[in-house]
Amino acid sequence: MAAVPGGRRSGPAAGARFFCTAGRGLEPFLMREVRSRLAATQVEYISGKVFFTTCSDLNMLKKLKSAERLFLLIKKQLPFNVSSVSKGKIFNEMQRLTNDDPESWLNAISIWKNLLELNAKKVKLSQKNANPLKRKVGENDIIAKKLKTAEMQEIQENKECQVEKQIEEETLEQGNFTTKRDKSQEELQNDVAEAVDTHNQNDLTFRVSCRCSGAIAKTFTAQEAGRVIGIALMKQFGWKADLRNPNVEIFIHLSDIYCVVGIPVFRVPLASRAYIKTAGLRSTIAWAMASLAEIKAGAVVLDPMCGLGTILVEAAKEWPDVYYVGADVSDSQLLGACDNLKAAGLKDKIELLKVSVIELPLPSESVDTIISDIPFGKKFKLGKDIKHIIQEMESNNNFTYVKCFREV
């Protein structure tokens, strides 16, 4: 994986090559998103994955909404031929993933370490900048108290004032010495932390997570492929395998279309939103539906069958200057939606109503956009009610709506 020359150098991943996994049909959304959010270049996709090059740092990468997981790309190549080749030869080809191009592995590990180290330094810097502010506030309080004490003691004798001045000077000198000592200790701790964070690649521990699909999955298991590649990595780089708590995880996907190798950038998938307490509709799908609606500031957005409110939460997080209304007939769903709104800090942004979709207490043409995951299928037994639902939505002439029919 070669770095891309030129471009911005503000982030640790300047010119780094990444790929994201995406749900079926969400690849176009993710391609548009990486271009707009990350100023990504060399954007391309295959089924279930989007590849791109970006200079963005970890904070920007975390903001991707239509991606499932984010990986730093090590290698992408054509699939293995399993039709007329023995199992042993296929395993030899797998070993060549590491043996033929070790530089791409070492470059990826270096970029991965730089990502984490630069992010850690930013956190330390923000903490370090906050400490002087605290010290300055403390010093100002001490000075204010001393001035007040001096004013109250002006009537005392000159000898007592001189003694007090001497005590104050000694106290200030001790305070300055303590501040300098604290600074030197903080700098030493930062230097030690940076030294600990910078691991030698020979001491790296790793784990291989392999996924096989298509004809390859019928030839050998993911465990067999992961074992072969893991042994090759130990022989090539001297890394140690650790299945429980490794320094780095190596992800490999072998299919009939491609072979992809990468390093997960975050342990938790991007699709697992920290601000959603109870998951309903997949968060990536909810965000994609909201993006299709082209929500504008000041609009009124309605989800007449909001369920747990996932669509409204995703929309309100991305487009905050909007009035959102959610409706549902189920008490349990509305309670779950209320919990999600509290967890996301959006209780004041979204109004919830207990009402049927065909009896909405809203005047015609009062809503600008309707986004709804209509519970379509035999499980929900809506039947003819679907027609009434669509008619109720279409009774407002001046809005657009986005429907998502769930297959059951």
Coordinates of N, CA and C in Angstrom, one line a residue, residues 4 17 33 43 63 83 101-102 122 136 153 189 202 209 211 215-216 223 230 245 255 266 281 290 309 355 367 373 384:
V4 N -0.1 8.2 -1.0 CA -0.4 9.1 -2.1 C 0.4 10.4 -2.0
R17 N -4.8 4.5 2.6 CA -5.8 3.8 1.8 C -6.7 3.0 2.8
E33 N -20.6 9.8 0.8 CA -20.3 10.3 2.1 C -18.8 10.5 2.3
V43 N -12.0 6.8 -5.0 CA -13.1 6.1 -4.4 C -13.6 5.1 -5.4
K63 N -17.0 9.8 12.0 CA -18.3 10.5 11.7 C -19.0 9.8 10.5
S83 N -11.0 -24.0 -8.5 CA -11.7 -24.9 -9.3 C -10.8 -26.1 -9.7
D101 N 5.1 -9.6 -0.7 CA 5.1 -8.1 -0.5 C 5.1 -7.7 1.0
P102 N 6.1 -8.0 1.7 CA 6.2 -7.7 3.1 C 6.1 -6.2 3.4
K122 N -3.0 14.0 20.8 CA -4.0 15.1 20.9 C -4.8 15.1 22.2
K136 N -3.8 28.6 36.8 CA -4.0 30.1 36.8 C -5.1 30.5 37.7
Q153 N -5.4 43.9 57.4 CA -4.4 44.0 58.4 C -3.5 45.2 58.3
Q189 N 6.1 12.2 32.4 CA 5.0 11.2 32.2 C 4.6 11.1 30.7
N202 N 8.7 -6.1 16.1 CA 9.0 -7.5 16.4 C 8.3 -8.0 17.6
S209 N -8.6 -12.7 11.7 CA -10.0 -13.0 11.6 C -10.3 -13.1 10.1
R211 N -12.7 -14.5 6.8 CA -14.1 -14.8 6.3 C -14.0 -15.3 4.9
A215 N -17.3 -20.1 -3.6 CA -16.7 -21.5 -3.8 C -15.5 -21.7 -2.9
I216 N -14.8 -20.7 -2.4 CA -13.7 -20.8 -1.5 C -14.2 -21.4 -0.2
Q223 N -11.3 -21.0 9.5 CA -10.2 -21.3 10.5 C -9.0 -21.8 9.9
G230 N -1.8 -16.9 9.6 CA -1.2 -16.6 10.8 C 0.2 -17.1 11.0
N245 N -6.1 -11.1 23.5 CA -5.9 -9.6 23.7 C -4.7 -9.2 22.8
S255 N -13.2 -14.3 -1.2 CA -14.4 -14.5 -2.0 C -14.1 -14.9 -3.4
F266 N -11.2 0.8 14.3 CA -11.9 0.9 15.6 C -12.4 -0.5 16.1
L281 N -34.5 -0.3 13.6 CA -34.0 -0.3 12.3 C -32.5 -0.1 12.3
A290 N -32.9 9.0 5.7 CA -33.0 10.5 6.0 C -32.2 11.3 5.0
G309 N -37.8 4.9 17.1 CA -37.4 6.2 16.8 C -36.0 6.3 16.1
V355 N -50.6 7.6 18.4 CA -51.7 7.8 17.5 C -51.6 6.8 16.3
V367 N -46.9 19.2 7.0 CA -45.7 18.4 7.1 C -44.9 18.6 5.8
D373 N -40.4 3.6 7.9 CA -40.1 2.2 7.7 C -41.4 1.5 7.9
K384 N -54.9 -4.6 3.6 CA -55.5 -3.4 2.9 C -55.1 -2.1 3.6

